[in-house]
Short mmCIF file of C-alpha atoms in Angstrom, two decimals:
data_model
loop_
_atom_site.label_atom_id
_atom_site.label_comp_id
_atom_site.label_asym_id
_atom_site.label_seq_id
_atom_site.Cartn_x
_atom_site.Cartn_y
_atom_site.Cartn_z
CA GLU A 1 12.20 -9.24 -4.32
CA THR A 2 13.92 -12.03 -2.60
CA GLY A 3 14.60 -14.33 -5.36
CA VAL A 4 11.94 -16.76 -4.17
CA THR A 5 8.87 -16.45 -6.05
CA GLN A 6 5.50 -18.43 -4.97
CA THR A 7 2.46 -19.00 -7.14
CA PRO A 8 -0.31 -18.53 -6.91
CA ARG A 9 -0.30 -15.85 -4.44
CA HIS A 10 -4.13 -16.62 -3.27
CA LEU A 11 -5.97 -19.55 -3.58
CA VAL A 12 -9.44 -20.57 -2.59
CA MET A 13 -10.50 -24.55 -2.74
CA GLY A 14 -12.85 -26.61 -1.46
CA MET A 15 -12.36 -29.46 0.88
CA THR A 16 -12.62 -32.11 -2.07
CA ASN A 17 -10.40 -30.30 -4.48
CA LYS A 18 -6.82 -31.15 -5.59
CA LYS A 19 -4.51 -27.92 -6.40
CA SER A 20 -0.53 -27.38 -5.75
CA LEU A 21 1.20 -24.45 -4.95
CA LYS A 22 4.48 -23.98 -6.50
CA CYS A 23 7.85 -22.24 -5.49
CA GLU A 24 10.88 -21.29 -7.57
CA GLN A 25 14.07 -20.37 -6.44
CA HIS A 26 17.43 -19.11 -8.73
CA LEU A 27 19.49 -18.25 -6.02
CA GLY A 28 21.36 -21.51 -6.55
CA HIS A 29 20.49 -22.44 -2.88
CA ASN A 30 20.58 -26.48 -2.37
CA ALA A 31 17.92 -26.59 0.48
CA MET A 32 13.84 -25.43 0.18
CA TYR A 33 11.71 -25.32 3.00
CA TRP A 34 7.49 -25.20 3.54
CA TYR A 35 6.26 -23.66 6.38
CA LYS A 36 2.71 -23.07 7.25
CA GLN A 37 1.75 -19.71 8.87
CA SER A 38 -1.48 -19.89 11.17
CA ALA A 39 -2.83 -16.80 12.96
CA LYS A 40 -1.22 -16.60 16.58
CA LYS A 41 1.05 -19.56 16.00
CA PRO A 42 4.62 -19.91 15.32
CA LEU A 43 5.68 -20.74 12.21
CA GLU A 44 5.23 -24.47 11.69
CA LEU A 45 8.10 -26.20 9.80
CA MET A 46 6.62 -28.58 7.53
CA PHE A 47 9.25 -30.26 5.02
CA VAL A 48 12.73 -29.47 4.08
CA TYR A 49 14.68 -30.63 1.20
CA SER A 50 18.35 -30.57 0.89
CA LEU A 51 19.93 -31.51 -2.36
CA GLU A 52 16.34 -32.35 -3.65
CA GLU A 53 16.01 -35.36 -0.76
CA ARG A 54 13.40 -34.74 1.80
CA VAL A 55 15.19 -34.52 5.00
CA GLU A 56 12.31 -33.51 7.38
CA ASN A 57 8.66 -34.04 7.91
CA ASN A 58 7.48 -32.48 10.88
CA SER A 59 4.18 -35.10 11.43
CA VAL A 60 2.19 -32.93 8.56
CA PRO A 61 -0.85 -34.60 7.40
CA SER A 62 -0.75 -36.75 4.04
CA ARG A 63 -3.47 -34.47 2.61
CA PHE A 64 -0.08 -32.21 2.32
CA SER A 65 2.43 -33.80 -0.50
CA PRO A 66 5.53 -32.29 -1.08
CA GLU A 67 7.70 -32.76 -4.29
CA CYS A 68 11.27 -31.39 -5.04
CA PRO A 69 11.79 -32.18 -8.82
CA ASN A 70 15.13 -30.16 -8.88
CA SER A 71 17.05 -27.74 -6.65
CA SER A 72 15.30 -24.70 -7.70
CA HIS A 73 11.62 -26.21 -7.70
CA LEU A 74 9.55 -26.79 -4.83
CA PHE A 75 5.85 -28.04 -4.89
CA LEU A 76 3.34 -28.48 -2.31
CA HIS A 77 0.50 -30.68 -3.51
CA LEU A 78 -3.02 -30.46 -1.87
CA HIS A 79 -6.24 -32.91 -1.51
CA THR A 80 -9.11 -33.13 0.38
CA LEU A 81 -8.00 -30.18 2.90
CA GLN A 82 -9.89 -29.37 5.94
CA PRO A 83 -10.91 -25.85 6.75
CA GLU A 84 -8.41 -25.76 9.64
CA ASP A 85 -5.97 -26.07 6.95
CA SER A 86 -6.41 -22.49 5.82
CA ALA A 87 -3.40 -20.25 6.49
CA LEU A 88 -0.19 -18.54 4.57
CA TYR A 89 1.96 -21.08 3.26
CA LEU A 90 5.72 -19.72 2.95
CA CYS A 91 8.33 -21.36 0.74
CA ALA A 92 12.11 -20.29 1.74
CA SER A 93 15.18 -21.39 0.46
CA SER A 94 18.81 -21.50 1.78
CA GLN A 95 22.74 -22.51 0.88
CA GLY A 96 22.19 -25.25 3.30
CA ALA A 97 23.26 -26.27 6.32
CA ASP A 98 26.93 -25.79 7.30
CA ARG A 99 28.89 -24.98 10.30
CA ASP A 100 28.38 -21.28 10.74
CA GLY A 101 24.54 -21.32 9.75
CA THR A 102 22.74 -19.53 6.85
CA GLU A 103 19.87 -17.30 6.39
CA ALA A 104 16.66 -18.08 4.63
CA PHE A 105 14.99 -16.23 2.02
CA PHE A 106 11.29 -16.57 1.82
CA GLY A 107 8.69 -15.99 -1.00
CA GLN A 108 5.76 -14.02 -0.62
CA GLY A 109 3.12 -16.81 0.70
CA THR A 110 0.50 -18.27 -0.76
CA ARG A 111 -2.65 -17.11 1.04
CA LEU A 112 -4.82 -20.37 1.12
CA THR A 113 -8.43 -20.48 1.97
CA VAL A 114 -10.48 -23.95 2.38
CA VAL A 115 -14.11 -23.62 1.95
CA SER B 1 9.44 -27.71 21.39
CA GLN B 2 12.48 -26.36 19.46
CA GLN B 3 10.84 -23.18 18.76
CA GLY B 4 11.61 -19.81 20.11
CA GLU B 5 9.43 -17.56 21.96
CA GLU B 6 9.63 -13.92 21.46
CA ASP B 7 8.33 -11.06 24.36
CA PRO B 8 6.09 -9.38 24.45
CA GLN B 9 3.78 -10.46 22.00
CA ALA B 10 2.89 -7.16 20.82
CA LEU B 11 4.86 -3.60 21.62
CA SER B 12 3.38 0.18 20.81
CA ILE B 13 6.00 2.86 20.59
CA GLN B 14 6.39 6.59 19.47
CA GLU B 15 8.67 7.34 16.60
CA GLY B 16 11.90 8.10 17.74
CA GLU B 17 12.03 5.89 20.84
CA ASN B 18 13.96 2.50 20.76
CA ALA B 19 11.95 -1.00 20.86
CA THR B 20 13.54 -4.02 22.36
CA MET B 21 12.30 -7.63 21.59
CA ASN B 22 13.18 -10.75 23.60
CA CYS B 23 13.65 -14.23 22.32
CA SER B 24 14.09 -17.26 24.15
CA TYR B 25 14.77 -21.05 23.09
CA LYS B 26 15.00 -24.45 24.31
CA THR B 27 17.88 -26.54 22.55
CA SER B 28 21.46 -25.81 22.01
CA ILE B 29 21.89 -23.88 18.71
CA ASN B 30 24.21 -23.06 16.24
CA ASN B 31 22.82 -19.47 15.42
CA LEU B 32 20.04 -17.24 15.81
CA GLN B 33 18.40 -15.35 13.29
CA TRP B 34 15.83 -12.49 13.45
CA TYR B 35 13.39 -11.64 10.52
CA ARG B 36 10.79 -9.15 9.80
CA GLN B 37 7.62 -10.02 8.33
CA ASN B 38 4.75 -7.02 6.91
CA SER B 39 1.54 -7.87 7.20
CA GLY B 40 0.56 -11.17 5.18
CA ARG B 41 3.93 -11.28 3.66
CA GLY B 42 7.01 -13.43 3.29
CA LEU B 43 9.60 -12.93 6.11
CA VAL B 44 13.06 -10.87 5.43
CA HIS B 45 16.19 -11.52 7.09
CA LEU B 46 17.65 -8.83 9.37
CA ILE B 47 20.48 -10.45 11.10
CA LEU B 48 22.25 -13.63 12.07
CA ILE B 49 24.48 -14.24 15.58
CA ARG B 50 26.57 -17.02 15.91
CA SER B 51 26.68 -19.25 19.19
CA ASN B 52 30.01 -17.97 19.71
CA GLU B 53 29.03 -14.37 19.48
CA ARG B 54 27.67 -12.26 22.24
CA GLU B 55 26.58 -8.93 20.17
CA LYS B 56 26.45 -7.89 16.43
CA HIS B 57 25.19 -4.77 15.00
CA SER B 58 23.44 -3.93 11.66
CA GLY B 59 22.52 -0.30 11.12
CA ARG B 60 19.86 0.76 13.68
CA LEU B 61 19.82 -2.97 14.97
CA ARG B 62 21.62 -4.42 17.83
CA VAL B 63 21.48 -8.13 18.42
CA THR B 64 22.39 -9.89 21.79
CA LEU B 65 22.93 -13.53 22.53
CA ASP B 66 23.19 -15.19 26.01
CA THR B 67 23.73 -18.83 25.47
CA SER B 68 23.81 -19.60 29.28
CA LYS B 69 20.22 -18.23 29.20
CA LYS B 70 19.34 -19.42 26.30
CA SER B 71 17.92 -16.10 25.14
CA SER B 72 18.43 -13.28 22.68
CA SER B 73 17.57 -9.68 22.54
CA LEU B 74 16.96 -7.46 19.25
CA LEU B 75 17.09 -3.59 19.69
CA ILE B 76 15.75 -1.36 16.96
CA THR B 77 17.10 2.43 17.98
CA ALA B 78 15.53 5.72 16.86
CA SER B 79 12.38 3.31 15.43
CA ARG B 80 10.53 4.73 12.28
CA ALA B 81 6.70 4.42 11.60
CA ALA B 82 8.34 1.99 8.82
CA ASP B 83 9.65 -0.35 11.13
CA THR B 84 6.09 -1.18 11.74
CA ALA B 85 6.04 -4.83 11.30
CA SER B 86 6.49 -8.34 13.19
CA TYR B 87 9.49 -9.50 14.02
CA PHE B 88 10.33 -13.30 14.73
CA CYS B 89 13.56 -14.78 16.03
CA ALA B 90 14.53 -18.59 14.69
CA THR B 91 17.03 -20.79 16.02
CA GLY B 92 19.32 -23.06 13.66
CA GLU B 93 21.19 -26.03 14.87
CA THR B 94 24.50 -27.15 13.90
CA GLY B 95 24.35 -29.70 10.71
CA ALA B 96 21.11 -29.53 10.23
CA ASN B 97 19.01 -27.44 7.79
CA ASN B 98 15.93 -26.95 10.23
CA LEU B 99 15.23 -23.19 10.97
CA PHE B 100 12.35 -23.04 14.09
CA PHE B 101 10.52 -19.85 14.19
CA GLY B 102 8.46 -18.32 17.62
CA THR B 103 5.29 -16.50 17.49
CA GLY B 104 6.97 -13.08 16.94
CA THR B 105 6.24 -9.58 18.26
CA ARG B 106 3.97 -7.28 16.58
CA LEU B 107 5.81 -3.88 16.75
CA THR B 108 3.68 -0.50 16.22
CA VAL B 109 5.60 2.50 15.49
CA ILE B 110 3.33 5.36 15.99
CA PRO B 111 4.50 8.44 13.53
#
């Protein structure tokens, strides 16, 4: 248990569905991240929130929409996804950028399958 | 790309042997971190080495960093079957929240 909880753990959705992934941390961290992990590819950094403001958006398609209502919660809203979006979606949190660097704590991930 | 690249992609060793994994990166960094991932699960932080450090130890783990070559290595000594997992390096930049990962090394330790 890392202190970062993701729900659901598994999700199967059709291409016309709308669903949301949820991430919650109670570590007092002020930065939260969404990563996408596909087979045989590096982890792709999708979004970064620092102090509830989005600071990074790595050219992610608009069918992925993040939301950070407070420093403890992060959502990833999904709509009209494609089969190639099937992957493991990982949420992480950290204390935030500082001069010395900081480790990230990951959730267990949501295994998403788009049919 | 800012992402690191691990080498080898896969490594299979006998229990008790040492395992060495390498990471190369392209940009200037503030720190480099190693993570472990069991199949289909989240990543777990192992060790962080800062750009002004050259070597760091944690239990059976030894990490080196050569900023002139933009490379790092992770050594796991006296490996155990439970060490079987994927290992990733990640680079962090000064003043930035981003953490960029490589493709990972899949380590299999045979009992």
